[in-house]
Each structure stands twice: as structure tokens, then as C-alpha cells.
Coordinates of C-alpha atoms and ligand atoms in Angstrom, one line a residue:
X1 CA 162.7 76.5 101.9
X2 CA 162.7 79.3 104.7
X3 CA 161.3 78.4 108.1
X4 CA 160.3 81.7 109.5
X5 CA 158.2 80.8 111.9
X6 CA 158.2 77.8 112.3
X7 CA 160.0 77.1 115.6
X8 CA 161.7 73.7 114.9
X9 CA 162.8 71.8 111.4
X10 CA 159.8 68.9 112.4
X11 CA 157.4 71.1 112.5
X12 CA 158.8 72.6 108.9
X13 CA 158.5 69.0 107.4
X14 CA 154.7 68.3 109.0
X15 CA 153.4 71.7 107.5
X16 CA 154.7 70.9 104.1
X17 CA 153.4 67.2 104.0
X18 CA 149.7 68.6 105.5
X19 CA 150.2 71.5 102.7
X20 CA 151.4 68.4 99.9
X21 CA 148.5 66.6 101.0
X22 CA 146.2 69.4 100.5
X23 CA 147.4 70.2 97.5
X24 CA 146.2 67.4 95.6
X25 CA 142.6 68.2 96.3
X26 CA 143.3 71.6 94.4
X27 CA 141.7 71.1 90.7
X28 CA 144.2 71.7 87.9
X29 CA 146.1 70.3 85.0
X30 CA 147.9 67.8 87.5
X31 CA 144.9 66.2 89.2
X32 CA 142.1 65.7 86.6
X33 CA 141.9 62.4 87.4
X34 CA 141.4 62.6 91.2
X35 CA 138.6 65.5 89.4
X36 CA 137.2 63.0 87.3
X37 CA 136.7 59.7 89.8
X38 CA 135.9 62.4 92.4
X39 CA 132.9 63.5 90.0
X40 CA 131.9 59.7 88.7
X41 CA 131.4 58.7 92.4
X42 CA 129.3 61.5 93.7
X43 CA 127.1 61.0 90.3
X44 CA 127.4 57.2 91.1
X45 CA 125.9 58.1 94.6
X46 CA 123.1 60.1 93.0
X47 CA 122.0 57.8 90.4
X48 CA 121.9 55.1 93.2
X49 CA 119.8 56.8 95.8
X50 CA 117.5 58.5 92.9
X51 CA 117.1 54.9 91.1
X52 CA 115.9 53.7 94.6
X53 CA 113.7 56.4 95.4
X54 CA 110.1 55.1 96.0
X55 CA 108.8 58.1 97.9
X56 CA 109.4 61.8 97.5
X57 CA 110.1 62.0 101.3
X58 CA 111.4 59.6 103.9
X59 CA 109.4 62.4 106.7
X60 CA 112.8 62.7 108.5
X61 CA 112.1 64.9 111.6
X62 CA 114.7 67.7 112.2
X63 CA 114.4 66.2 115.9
X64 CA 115.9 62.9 114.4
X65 CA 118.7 64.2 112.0
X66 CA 119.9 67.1 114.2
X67 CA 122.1 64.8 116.4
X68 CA 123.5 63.2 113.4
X69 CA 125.0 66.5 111.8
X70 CA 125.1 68.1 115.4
X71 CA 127.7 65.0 116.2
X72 CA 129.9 65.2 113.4
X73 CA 132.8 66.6 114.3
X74 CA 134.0 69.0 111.7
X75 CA 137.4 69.8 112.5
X76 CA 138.8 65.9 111.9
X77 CA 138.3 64.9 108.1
X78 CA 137.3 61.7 107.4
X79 CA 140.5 62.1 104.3
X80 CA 138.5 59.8 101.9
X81 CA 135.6 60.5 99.5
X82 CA 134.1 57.3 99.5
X83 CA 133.7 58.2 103.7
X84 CA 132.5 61.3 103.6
X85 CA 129.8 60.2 100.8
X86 CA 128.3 58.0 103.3
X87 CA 128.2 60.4 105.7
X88 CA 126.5 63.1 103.0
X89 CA 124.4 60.0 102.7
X90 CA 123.0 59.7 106.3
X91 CA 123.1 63.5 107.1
X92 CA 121.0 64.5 103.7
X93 CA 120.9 62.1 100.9
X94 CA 118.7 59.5 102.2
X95 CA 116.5 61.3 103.7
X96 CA 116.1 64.4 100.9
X97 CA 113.3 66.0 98.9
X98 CA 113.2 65.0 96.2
X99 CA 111.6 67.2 93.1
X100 CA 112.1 64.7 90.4
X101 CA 109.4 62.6 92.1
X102 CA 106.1 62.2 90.8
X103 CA 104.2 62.6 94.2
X104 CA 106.3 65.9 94.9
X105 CA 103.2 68.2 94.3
X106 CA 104.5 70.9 96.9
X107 CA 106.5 74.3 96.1
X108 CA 107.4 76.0 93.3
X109 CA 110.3 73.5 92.5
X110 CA 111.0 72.4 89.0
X111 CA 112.8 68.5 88.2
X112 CA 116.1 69.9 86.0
X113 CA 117.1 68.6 82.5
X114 CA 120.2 67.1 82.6
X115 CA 121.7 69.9 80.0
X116 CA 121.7 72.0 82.7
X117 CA 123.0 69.6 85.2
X118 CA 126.1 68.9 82.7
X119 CA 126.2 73.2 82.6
X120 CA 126.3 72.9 86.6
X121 CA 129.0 70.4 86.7
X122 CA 131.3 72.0 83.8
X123 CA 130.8 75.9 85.4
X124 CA 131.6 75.0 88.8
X125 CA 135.1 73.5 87.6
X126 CA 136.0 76.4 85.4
X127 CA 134.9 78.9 87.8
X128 CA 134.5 81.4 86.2
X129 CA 133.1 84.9 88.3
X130 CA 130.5 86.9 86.3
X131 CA 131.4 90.2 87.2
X132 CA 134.8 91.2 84.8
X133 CA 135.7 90.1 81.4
X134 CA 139.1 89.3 83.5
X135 CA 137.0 86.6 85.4
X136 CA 134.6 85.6 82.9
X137 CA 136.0 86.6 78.7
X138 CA 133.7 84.2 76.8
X139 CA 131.2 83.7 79.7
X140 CA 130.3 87.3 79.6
X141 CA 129.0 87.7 76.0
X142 CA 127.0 84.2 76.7
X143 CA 125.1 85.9 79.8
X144 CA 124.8 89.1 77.4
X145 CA 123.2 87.0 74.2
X146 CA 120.7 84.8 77.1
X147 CA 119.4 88.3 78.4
X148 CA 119.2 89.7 75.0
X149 CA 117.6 86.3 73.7
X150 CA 115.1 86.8 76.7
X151 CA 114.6 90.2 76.1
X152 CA 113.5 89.1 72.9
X153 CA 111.0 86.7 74.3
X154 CA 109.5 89.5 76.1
X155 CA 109.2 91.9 73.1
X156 CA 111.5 94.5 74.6
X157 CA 113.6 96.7 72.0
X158 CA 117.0 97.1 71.0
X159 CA 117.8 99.6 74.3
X160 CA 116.9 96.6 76.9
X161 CA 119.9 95.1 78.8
X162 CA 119.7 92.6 82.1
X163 CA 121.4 90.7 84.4
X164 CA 121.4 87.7 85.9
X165 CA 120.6 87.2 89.8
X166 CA 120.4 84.5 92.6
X167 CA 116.6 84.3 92.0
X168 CA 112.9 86.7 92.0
X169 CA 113.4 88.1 95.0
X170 CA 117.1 89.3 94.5
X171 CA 115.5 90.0 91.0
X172 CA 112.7 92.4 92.7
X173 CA 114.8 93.5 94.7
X174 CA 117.0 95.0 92.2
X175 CA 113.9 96.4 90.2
X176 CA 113.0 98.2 93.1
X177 CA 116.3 99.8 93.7
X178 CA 115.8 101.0 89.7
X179 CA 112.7 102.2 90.4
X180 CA 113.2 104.1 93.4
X181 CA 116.5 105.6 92.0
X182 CA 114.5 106.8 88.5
X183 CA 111.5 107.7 91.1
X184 CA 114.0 110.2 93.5
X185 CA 115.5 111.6 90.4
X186 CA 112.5 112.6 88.6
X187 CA 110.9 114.1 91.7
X188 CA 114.3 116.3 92.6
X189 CA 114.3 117.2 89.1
X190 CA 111.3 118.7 89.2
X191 CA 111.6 120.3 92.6
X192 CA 112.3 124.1 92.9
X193 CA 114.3 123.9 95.3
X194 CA 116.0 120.3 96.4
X195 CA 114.2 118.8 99.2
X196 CA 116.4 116.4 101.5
X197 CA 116.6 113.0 100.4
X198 CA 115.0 110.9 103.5
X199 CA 112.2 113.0 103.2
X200 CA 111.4 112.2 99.6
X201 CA 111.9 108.8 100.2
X202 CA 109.4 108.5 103.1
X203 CA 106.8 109.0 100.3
X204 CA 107.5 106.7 98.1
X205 CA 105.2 104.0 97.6
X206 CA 105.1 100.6 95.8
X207 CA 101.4 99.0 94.7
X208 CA 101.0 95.5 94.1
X209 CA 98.1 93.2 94.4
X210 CA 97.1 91.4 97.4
X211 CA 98.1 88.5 96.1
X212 CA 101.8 89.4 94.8
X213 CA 105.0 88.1 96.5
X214 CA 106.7 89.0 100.0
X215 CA 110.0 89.6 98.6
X216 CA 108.5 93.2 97.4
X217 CA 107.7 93.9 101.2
X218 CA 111.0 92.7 101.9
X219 CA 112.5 94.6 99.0
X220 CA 111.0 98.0 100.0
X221 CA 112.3 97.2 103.6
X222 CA 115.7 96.7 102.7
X223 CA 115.3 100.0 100.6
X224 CA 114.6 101.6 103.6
X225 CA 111.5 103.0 101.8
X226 CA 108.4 103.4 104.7
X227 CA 107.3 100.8 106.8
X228 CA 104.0 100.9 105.3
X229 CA 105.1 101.9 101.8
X230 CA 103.6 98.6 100.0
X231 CA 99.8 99.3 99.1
X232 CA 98.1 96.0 98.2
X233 CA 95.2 96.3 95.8
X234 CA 92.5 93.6 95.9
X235 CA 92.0 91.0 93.5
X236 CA 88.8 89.8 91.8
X237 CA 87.2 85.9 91.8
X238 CA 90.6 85.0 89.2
X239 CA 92.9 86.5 91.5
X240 CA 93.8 88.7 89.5
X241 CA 94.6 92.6 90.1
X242 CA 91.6 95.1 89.8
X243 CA 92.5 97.6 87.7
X244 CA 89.5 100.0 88.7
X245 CA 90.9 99.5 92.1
X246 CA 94.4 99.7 91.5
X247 CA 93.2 103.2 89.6
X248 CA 91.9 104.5 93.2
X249 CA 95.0 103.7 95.2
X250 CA 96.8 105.9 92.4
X251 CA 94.5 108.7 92.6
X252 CA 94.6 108.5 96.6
X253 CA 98.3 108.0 96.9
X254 CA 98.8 111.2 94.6
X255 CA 95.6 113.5 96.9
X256 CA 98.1 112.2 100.3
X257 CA 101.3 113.9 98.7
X258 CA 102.6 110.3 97.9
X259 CA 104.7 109.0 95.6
X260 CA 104.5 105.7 93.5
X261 CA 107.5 104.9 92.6
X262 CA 106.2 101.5 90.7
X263 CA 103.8 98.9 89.8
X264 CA 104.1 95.0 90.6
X265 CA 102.1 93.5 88.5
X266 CA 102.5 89.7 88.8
X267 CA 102.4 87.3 86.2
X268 CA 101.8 83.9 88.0
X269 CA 100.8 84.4 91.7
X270 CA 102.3 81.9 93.7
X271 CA 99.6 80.5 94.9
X272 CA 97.0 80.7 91.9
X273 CA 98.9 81.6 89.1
X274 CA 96.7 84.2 88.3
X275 CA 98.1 86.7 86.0
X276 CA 97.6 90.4 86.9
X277 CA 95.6 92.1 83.6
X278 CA 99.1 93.1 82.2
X279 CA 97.8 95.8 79.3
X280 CA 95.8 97.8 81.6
X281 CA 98.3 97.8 84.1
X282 CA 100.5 99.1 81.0
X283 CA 97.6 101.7 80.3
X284 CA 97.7 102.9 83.7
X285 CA 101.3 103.4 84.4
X286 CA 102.2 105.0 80.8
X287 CA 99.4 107.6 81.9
X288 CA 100.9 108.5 85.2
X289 CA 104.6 107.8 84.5
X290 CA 104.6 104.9 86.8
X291 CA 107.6 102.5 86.6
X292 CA 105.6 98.9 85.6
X293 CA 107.6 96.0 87.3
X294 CA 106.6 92.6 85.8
X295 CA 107.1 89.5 88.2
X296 CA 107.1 87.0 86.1
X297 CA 109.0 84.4 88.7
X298 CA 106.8 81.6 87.8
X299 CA 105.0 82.9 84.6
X300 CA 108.2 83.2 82.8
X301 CA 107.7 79.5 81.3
X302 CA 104.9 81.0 79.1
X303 CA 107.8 83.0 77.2
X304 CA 108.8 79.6 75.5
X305 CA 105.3 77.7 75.8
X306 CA 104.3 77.3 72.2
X307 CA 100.2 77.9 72.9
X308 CA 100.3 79.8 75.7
X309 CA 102.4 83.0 74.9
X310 CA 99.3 85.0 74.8
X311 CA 99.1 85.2 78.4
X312 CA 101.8 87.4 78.9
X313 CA 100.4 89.9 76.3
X314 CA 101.5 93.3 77.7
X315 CA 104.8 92.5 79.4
X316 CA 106.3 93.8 76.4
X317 CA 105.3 97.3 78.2
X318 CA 106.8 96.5 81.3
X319 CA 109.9 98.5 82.8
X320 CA 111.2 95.9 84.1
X321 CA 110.8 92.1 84.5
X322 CA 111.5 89.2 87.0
X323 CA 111.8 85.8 85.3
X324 CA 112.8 82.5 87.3
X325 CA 114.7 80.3 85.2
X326 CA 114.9 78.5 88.0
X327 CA 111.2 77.7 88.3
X328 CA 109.5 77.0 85.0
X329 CA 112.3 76.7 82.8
X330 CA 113.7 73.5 84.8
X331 CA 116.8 74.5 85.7
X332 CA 118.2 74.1 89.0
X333 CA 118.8 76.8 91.6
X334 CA 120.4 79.1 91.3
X335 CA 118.9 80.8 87.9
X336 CA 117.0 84.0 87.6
X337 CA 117.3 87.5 86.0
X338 CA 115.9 91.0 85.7
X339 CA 115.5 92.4 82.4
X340 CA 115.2 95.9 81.7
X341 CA 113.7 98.2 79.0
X342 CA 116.3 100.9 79.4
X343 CA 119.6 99.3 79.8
X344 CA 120.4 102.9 81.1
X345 CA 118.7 102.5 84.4
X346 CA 121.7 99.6 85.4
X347 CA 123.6 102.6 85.9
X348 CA 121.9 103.2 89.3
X349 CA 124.1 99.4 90.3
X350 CA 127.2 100.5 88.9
X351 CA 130.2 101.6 91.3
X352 CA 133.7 101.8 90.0
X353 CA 136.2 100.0 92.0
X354 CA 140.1 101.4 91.0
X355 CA 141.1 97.6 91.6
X356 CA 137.9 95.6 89.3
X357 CA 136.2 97.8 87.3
X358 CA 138.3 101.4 86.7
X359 CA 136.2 103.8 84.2
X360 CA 138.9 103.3 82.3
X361 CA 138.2 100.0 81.2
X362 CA 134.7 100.9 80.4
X363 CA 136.1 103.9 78.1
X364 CA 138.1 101.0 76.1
X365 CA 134.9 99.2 75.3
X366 CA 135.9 96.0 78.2
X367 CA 132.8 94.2 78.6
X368 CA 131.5 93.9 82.1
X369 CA 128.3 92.3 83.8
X370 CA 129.5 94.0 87.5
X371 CA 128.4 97.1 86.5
X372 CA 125.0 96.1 86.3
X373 CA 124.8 93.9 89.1
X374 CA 124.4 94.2 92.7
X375 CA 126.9 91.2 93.4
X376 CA 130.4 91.7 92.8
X377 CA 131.8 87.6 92.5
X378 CA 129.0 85.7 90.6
X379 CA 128.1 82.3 89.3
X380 CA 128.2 82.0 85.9
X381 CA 124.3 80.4 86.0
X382 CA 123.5 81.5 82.7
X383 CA 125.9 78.5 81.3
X384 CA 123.4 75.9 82.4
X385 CA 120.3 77.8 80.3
X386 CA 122.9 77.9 77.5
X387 CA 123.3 74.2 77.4
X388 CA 119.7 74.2 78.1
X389 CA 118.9 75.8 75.1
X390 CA 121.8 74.1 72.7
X391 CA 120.7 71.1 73.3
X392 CA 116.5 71.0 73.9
X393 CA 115.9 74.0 72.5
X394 CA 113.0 76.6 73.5
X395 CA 110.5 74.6 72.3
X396 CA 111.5 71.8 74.3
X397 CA 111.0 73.6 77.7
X398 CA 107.8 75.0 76.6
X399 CA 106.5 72.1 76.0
X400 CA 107.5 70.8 79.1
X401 CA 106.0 73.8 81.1
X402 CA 102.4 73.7 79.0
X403 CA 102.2 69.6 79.8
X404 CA 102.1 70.7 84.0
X405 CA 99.3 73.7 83.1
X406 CA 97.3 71.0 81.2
X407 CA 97.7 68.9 83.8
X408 CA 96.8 71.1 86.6
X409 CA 93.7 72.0 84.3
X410 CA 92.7 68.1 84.8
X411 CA 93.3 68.0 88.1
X412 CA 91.2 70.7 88.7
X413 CA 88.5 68.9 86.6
X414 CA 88.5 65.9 88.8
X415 CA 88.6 68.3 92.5
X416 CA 85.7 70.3 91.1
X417 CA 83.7 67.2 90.4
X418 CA 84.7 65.7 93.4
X419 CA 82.1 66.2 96.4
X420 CA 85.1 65.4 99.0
X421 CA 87.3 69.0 98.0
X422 CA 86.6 71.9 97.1
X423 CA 88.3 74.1 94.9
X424 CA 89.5 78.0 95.1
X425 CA 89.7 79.3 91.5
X426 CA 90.3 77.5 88.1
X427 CA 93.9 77.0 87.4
X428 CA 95.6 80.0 85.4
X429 CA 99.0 78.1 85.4
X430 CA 99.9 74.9 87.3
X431 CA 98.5 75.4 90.7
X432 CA 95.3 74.6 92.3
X433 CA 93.6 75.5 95.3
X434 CA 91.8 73.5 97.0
X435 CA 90.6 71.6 100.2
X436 CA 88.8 69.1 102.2
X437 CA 85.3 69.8 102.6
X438 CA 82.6 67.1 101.9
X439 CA 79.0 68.0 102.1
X440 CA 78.7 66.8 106.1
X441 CA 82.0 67.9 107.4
X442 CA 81.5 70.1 110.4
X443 CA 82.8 73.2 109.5
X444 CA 84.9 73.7 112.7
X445 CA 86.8 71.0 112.1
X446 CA 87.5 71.9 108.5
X447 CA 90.3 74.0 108.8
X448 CA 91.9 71.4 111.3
X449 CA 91.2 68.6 109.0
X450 CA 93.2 70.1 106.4
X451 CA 95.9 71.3 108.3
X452 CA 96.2 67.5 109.4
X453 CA 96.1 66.3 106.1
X454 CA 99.0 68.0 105.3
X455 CA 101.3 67.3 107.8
X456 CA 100.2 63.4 108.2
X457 CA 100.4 63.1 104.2
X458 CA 104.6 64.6 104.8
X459 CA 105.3 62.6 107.7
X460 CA 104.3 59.6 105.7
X461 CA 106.5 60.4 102.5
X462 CA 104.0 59.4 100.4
X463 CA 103.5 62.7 98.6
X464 CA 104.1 65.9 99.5
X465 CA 101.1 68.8 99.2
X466 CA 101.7 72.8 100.0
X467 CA 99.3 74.6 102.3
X468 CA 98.3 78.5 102.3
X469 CA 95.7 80.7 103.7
X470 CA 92.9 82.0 101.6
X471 CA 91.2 84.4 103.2
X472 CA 92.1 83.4 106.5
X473 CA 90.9 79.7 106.0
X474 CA 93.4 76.8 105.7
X475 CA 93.6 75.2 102.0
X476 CA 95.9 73.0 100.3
X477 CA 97.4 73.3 97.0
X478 CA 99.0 71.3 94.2
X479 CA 102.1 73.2 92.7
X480 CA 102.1 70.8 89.3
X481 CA 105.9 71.5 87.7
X482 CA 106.5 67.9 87.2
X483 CA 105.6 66.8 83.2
X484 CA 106.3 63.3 84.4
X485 CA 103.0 63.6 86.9
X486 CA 100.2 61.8 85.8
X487 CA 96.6 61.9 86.7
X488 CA 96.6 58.9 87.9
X489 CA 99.3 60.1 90.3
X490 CA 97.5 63.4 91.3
X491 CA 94.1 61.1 91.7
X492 CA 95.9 58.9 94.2
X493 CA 97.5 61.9 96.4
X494 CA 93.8 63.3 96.7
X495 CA 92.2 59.8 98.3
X496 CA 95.8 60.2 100.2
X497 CA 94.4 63.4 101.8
X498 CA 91.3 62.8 102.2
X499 CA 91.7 59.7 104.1
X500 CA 94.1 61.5 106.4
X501 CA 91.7 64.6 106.6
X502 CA 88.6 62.5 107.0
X503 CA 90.6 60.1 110.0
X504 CA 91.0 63.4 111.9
X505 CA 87.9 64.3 111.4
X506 CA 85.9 61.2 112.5
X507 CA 88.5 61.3 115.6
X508 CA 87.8 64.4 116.5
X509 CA 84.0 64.0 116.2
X510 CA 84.7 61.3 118.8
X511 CA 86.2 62.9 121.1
X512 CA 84.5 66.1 120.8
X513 CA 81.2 65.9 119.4
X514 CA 78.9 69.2 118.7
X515 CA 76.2 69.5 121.0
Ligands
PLP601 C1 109.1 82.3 93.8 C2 108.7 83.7 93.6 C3 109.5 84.8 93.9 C4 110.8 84.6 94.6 O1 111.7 84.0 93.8 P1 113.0 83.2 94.5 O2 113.7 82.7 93.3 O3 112.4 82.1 95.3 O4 113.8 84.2 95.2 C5 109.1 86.0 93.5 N1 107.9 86.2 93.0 C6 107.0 85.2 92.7 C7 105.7 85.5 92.0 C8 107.4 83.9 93.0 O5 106.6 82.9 92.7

């Protein structure tokens, strides 16, 4: 073995023991059975803690953890699994959120079937990257037949392609970039003589409804499109997009000289799961030529639910469309793709690379996903929905995702004919709005109340609510993606907050009475 540079034989001989010793944590044919107790103990660990669970939260402060992981000291291995699995233990495991809970009524997080957890554990090992059939062979045409299979779903045509993406807002963010590319090219085209590019840019425009997602804000920001280039269109009592209104910003955009380059229309708001009036939408944007984005992030479960499809009617007229496997179809992060009508449009992604993806290859009919894609290395995600589907079927996660909107159409049942809450709008899919408000509350202290609610009910661990702001007033809301919920469940998390929210408000009536 050559030395060069290495100073002195010793040193020689410690390097290649430390490089030995290293080398047996490398996976391959020679260690699959470090691979395999390596695996069986981290489950072990998992199924322990889960099995133990009796709260969704222990309402670990980041002021009490951040001296654990702060004083771990990261440059001296502990060298034994077993170690460092009590030490995942006591800087995360004990202490995490956990979405398979019952009482876990926060954020858009879906419990996972275990398919996809056996796709996680089997496409992590193989490793395969996404972007080159060099990287991928078989996985490729698996993530081509899911995005043609979802496609499918959606009612797009034989022309539609995809891709899949970390999640909706990498998803929007990529529809945007279509959008503005088609947008700027149609405009030059037209143009007598070719204007300069930032200045055609610094008109485009993106309308959405004012109760659509950040990530388009943050998509038309990174786009370097103008700072105030999103136009939010109201909604009406459903939350739902206006289409008369969404009609005027069109007309006003095109008097200012402005140009839209697309349409969000969202299919399950975050917060209400209001679906925007998709066949109007589709109306309106066929008329003007206006690119129709569909985010269907959290609506996308309605593409497998078997008496609930017709919610999505329209989307089949879309441009483009978000879905969130990763959300409703109960698979765990990451999971998410953008579909497209026009598979051409991916071009506006594509860059050839002399070292990955040479025009060449494409000539000889090579499949690649990188072409379409605005990562280069990528998880091969769409192996988990595979299993997913192999095993459960379609069916099976539809029927998961229509027992949560049932239930959230109970729960709202029981709020509405509860004289302690009030409630926002009816449940479209498996939110609902609501909040503390009985008949005497003082309504200073309402806001407050619930605020308190909130954070009291998380410190606990009992349960775990969200919060968001409806028209600039504090309200709490139940984000139902957990079949195994129960009424009872969501009937005992409401007394939950209202005894927290009724404790502050006696208190505060103490202390500060009116008058
Ligand atoms: C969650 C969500 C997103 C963002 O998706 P991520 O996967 O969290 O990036 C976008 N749009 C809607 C409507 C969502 O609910």
C-alpha cells in the first residue's frame, strides 16, 4: 500500500484500521447482516415507543431539549447502535409528535400505511436517484406509470406527463415556472418588435383566491416575478373563489397593461377545504388563454375516494395540477407531484448536462425523469405509492380519506349545536373552523381565550389543535386526517378546550373585570 502522505508507517496503519472500521458500516453484499439487525433495532425502537404512546405530545419545550442536542458532542461517535438509539431517544423520540395518534387533530399530516413505510425502508437501501435511467432503470418507468395512472385520475389525455417533487409548494413552484415560461413566450411571440425580458416579466401577474396557499407568493418571489404580482380574489360564505370577482381582476389586470400569466385555483384550502368552483374557473381561463393551475395539495385524496370524486369535477381542464401524496393519500413525507396537460411544457425544466443527460441519449430514446425536473439527484418516492397501491389498492386509500371528511362532517355537527363554540363554515373536506365563544363570553377576551386554549391544550400533550386567523380574529381548527379518530375522541378534545379557554377567561375576568 503506498504511503504518500502519510508522514510515518503508524500513522499508515491507524488510517487503514479507522478506514476498515468504517467500512463496515458501508451497505453491500458483505454486510447485510449488520444492514439487517441495524434495521430490526431501529423498528424495535419504534414499535416500543409508539406501543407506549398515550399522548400525541409529551409538550417538550425547545427551552428544555436545546441543551440536550446543544451538548452532544458530534465529532466523538458513540461507535454502537444500540448508544446512539438512546440518545435519538432522549434528543427526539420521546418527546415527538406523533400523527398516528388519535388526539393529533393539528396540521395537515396524514398516519402512513405501512406499504409505504416497507417502500421507505427498501428505496432508501437501494438508492436509487430519479433523475437518469443510469441511476434509476426500472424505477423510472414506475414513476412514469404512477404519473400516468394519476393523470388518469384527473381525466387528462394521452399528451399529459409529470413529475414527482419534494411536496405542493415545490409542486407550485414548478407550475409557476411553466406558466411564466408559456406566458413570456406567447407575449414575445406576438410582439412586433421583441421587448426586453425584465420588462415583460414585471407584468406578469398570478390570481388566486384569498384563501389559496403561501407557497404561490413565495413561488412568484423566487420567480422574480413583481413584488406585488399575486392578486387575491375574495371568497364567498364557503370559501370558495368568486368567479364574478375573479372575472373583474381579469378585466382590470388586462385595462393596466398586465399580464396573467395563470390561475390558482385551489382544491382544498388549508384551512376550510373549500374547493375553488373548478368549471368556471375552467370557463374563464379557456376564454382568455389563461394557464389554470389546480392545487390540489390536500384535495388530491378525492381522486381515489369512491363517493366523493365529483368534487373535483373540472380539474380535468386544468393546465396543471399539484397533488400531495403526502397529505391525503397517507404516505409519509416526502411525496408529491405536478402533473401536466402538455407534457411539452417540461421542456421549460430541461437543461442538458454533457456529463448526465447529453441530447444524445434523449435521440436514442433513454428514458429520463431529470429532464422534467427541477432537481437533479432525487428520491425515488414514487416507490412507496407503488407499494401503496400493490398492496391496498385505490380503493383502499379512498376509503381511508372519505372516513376523516365524514368525520369532520360529525364533528362539525356536534360544534354547531354546541352553545360553547362556534363554527366558521361547514366542512368541505376534513377541516373545521371553529372557536370558543359561549353566549356570555366577553368578547375581548375571546380572541385571548382561544389563543390560550391552544397553547395550554399543547403544553399538556393531551391533544394537539391548529390555530389560524379568520378575518383577523383568532379561531381554532381541527385538521381530521386520522380514520382511526373517533367522535368520541374529537368530543373529548372540545371539553379539553373549552375548559382551558373558559379557565382563562374566568381568570382574566378576575383580574380585570369590565367596568
Ligand atoms: C400543504 C399545502 C401546500 C404545500 O405543500 P407542502 O407539501 O407542505 O410543500 C400547498 N397548497 C396547499 C393547498 C396545501 O394545503
Amino acid at each position: 500500500m503506498s504511503s504518500i502522505g502519510s508522514p510515518s508507517g503508524t500513522v499508515s496503519t491507524d488510517a487503514a484500521r479507522k478506514a476498515a472500521d468504517a467500512r463496515a458500516h458501508l451497505f453491500h453484499a458483505g454486510t447485510l447482516g449488520a444492514y439487517r439487525d441495524a434495521l430490526a433495532r431501529g423498528v424495535d425502537r419504534v414499535t416500543r415507543r409508539v406501543g407506549e404512546t398515550e399522548r400525541p405530545f409529551t409538550g417538550v419545550t425547545p427551552e428544555a431539549l436545546a441543551p440536550v442536542v446543544a451538548g452532544i458532542d458530534l465529532d466523538r461517535p458513540l461507535g454502537d447502535t444500540d448508544a446512539a438509539l438512546d440518545e435519538l431517544h432522549d434528543v427526539w423520540l420521546r418527546d415527538a409528535v406523533w400523527f398516528h395518534h388519535p388526539r393529533y387533530l393539528a396540521h395537515l399530516n396524514c398516519p402512513v400505511v405501512i406499504p409505504a413505510l416497507l417502500g421507505e425502508a427498501v428505496l432508501s437501501a437501494v438508492n436509487a436517484s430519479l433523475d437518469t435511467w443510469d441511476q434509476s432503470a426500472g424505477a423510472t418507468l414506475v414513476e412514469r406509470r404512477l404519473i400516468d395512472w394519476t393523470a388518469g385520475r384527473i381525466g387528462f389525455g394521452d399528451t399529459a406527463d409529470g413529475v414527482f417533487t419534494s411536496g405542493g409548494t415545490q409542486s407550485n413552484l414548478q407550475a409557476m415556472l411553466l406558466a411564466r415560461e408559456e406566458t413570456y413566450r406567447r407575449v414575445v411571440g406576438g410582439a412586433a418588435t421583441r421587448p426586453d425580458r425584465p420588462q415583460v416579466v414585471s407584468r406578469l401577474r398570478v390570481v388566486t383566491s384569498a384563501a389559496g396557499h403561501f407557497s404561490v407568493q413565495k413561488a412568484a418571489k423566487l420567480l422574480g416575478l413583481a413584488a406585488d404580482a399575486v392578486l387575491t380574489v375574495p371568497t364567498d360564505a364557503d370559501r370558495q373563489m368568486r368567479t364574478d370577482e375573479l372575472a373583474r381582476v381579469l378585466d382590470r389586470c388586462h385595462r393596466d397593461g398586465q399580464v396573467v400569466m395563470a390561475v390558482v385555483a385551489t382544491a382544498g384550502t388549508t384551512d376550510f377545504g373549500s374547493v375553488d368552483p373548478l368549471p368556471e374557473i375552467a370557463d374563464i381561463c379557456a376564454a382568455a388563454g389563461i394557464w389554470m393551475h389546480v392545487d390540489a395539495a390536500y384535495g388530491c385524496g378525492l381522486l381515489v375516494s369512491p363517493t366523493r370524486r365529483h368534487l373535483l369535477d373540472g380539474i380535468a381542464r386544468a393546465t396543471s395540477v399539484t397533488v400531495d401524496y403526502h397529505k391525503s393519500f397517507f404516505q409519509p413525507v416526502s411525496s408529491s407531484a405536478l402533473l401536466v396537460r402538455d407534457g411539452r411544457v417540461l421542456r421549460h425544466a430541461t437543461w442538458h448536462a454533457d456529463y448526465l443527460n447529453p441530447a444524445r441519449a434523449v435521440e436514442q430514446g433513454i428514458p429520463n425523469q431529470v429532464d422534467k425536473s427541477i432537481q437533479t439527484t432525487r428520491r425515488f418516492d414514487a416507490c412507496k405509492l407503488w407499494l401503496t397501491l400493490r398492496i391496498m389498492g385505490p380503493d383502499g386509500i379512498g376509503a381511508l380519506f372519505d372516513q376523516v371528511v365524514d368525520l369532520a362532517g360529525e364533528a362539525w355537527r356536534r360544534l354547531d349545536a354546541d352553545s360553547r363554540f362556534e363554527v366558521a363554515a361547514p366542512p368541505r373536506l376534513s377541516t373545521v373552523v371553529f372557536r370558543y365563544r359561549p353566549p356570555a363570553a366577553r368578547p375581548d377576551l375571546v380572541d385571548e381565550a382561544n389563543l390560550h386554549a391552544r397553547e395550554a391544550l399543547a403544553a399538556s400533550g393531551a391533544a394537539l389543535v391548529a390555530g389560524t386567523k379568520v378575518d383577523g380574529a383568532h379561531w381554532l381548527k381541527l385538521t381530521l386526517l386520522n380514520p382511526e379518530t373517533t367522535v368520541d375522541d374529537v368530543v373529548a378534545v372540545l371539553d379539553l378546550v373549552a375548559g382551558h379557554a373558559a379557565w382563562y377567561t374566568a381568570a382574566a375576568d378576575l383580574s380585570c373585570p369590565v367596568g
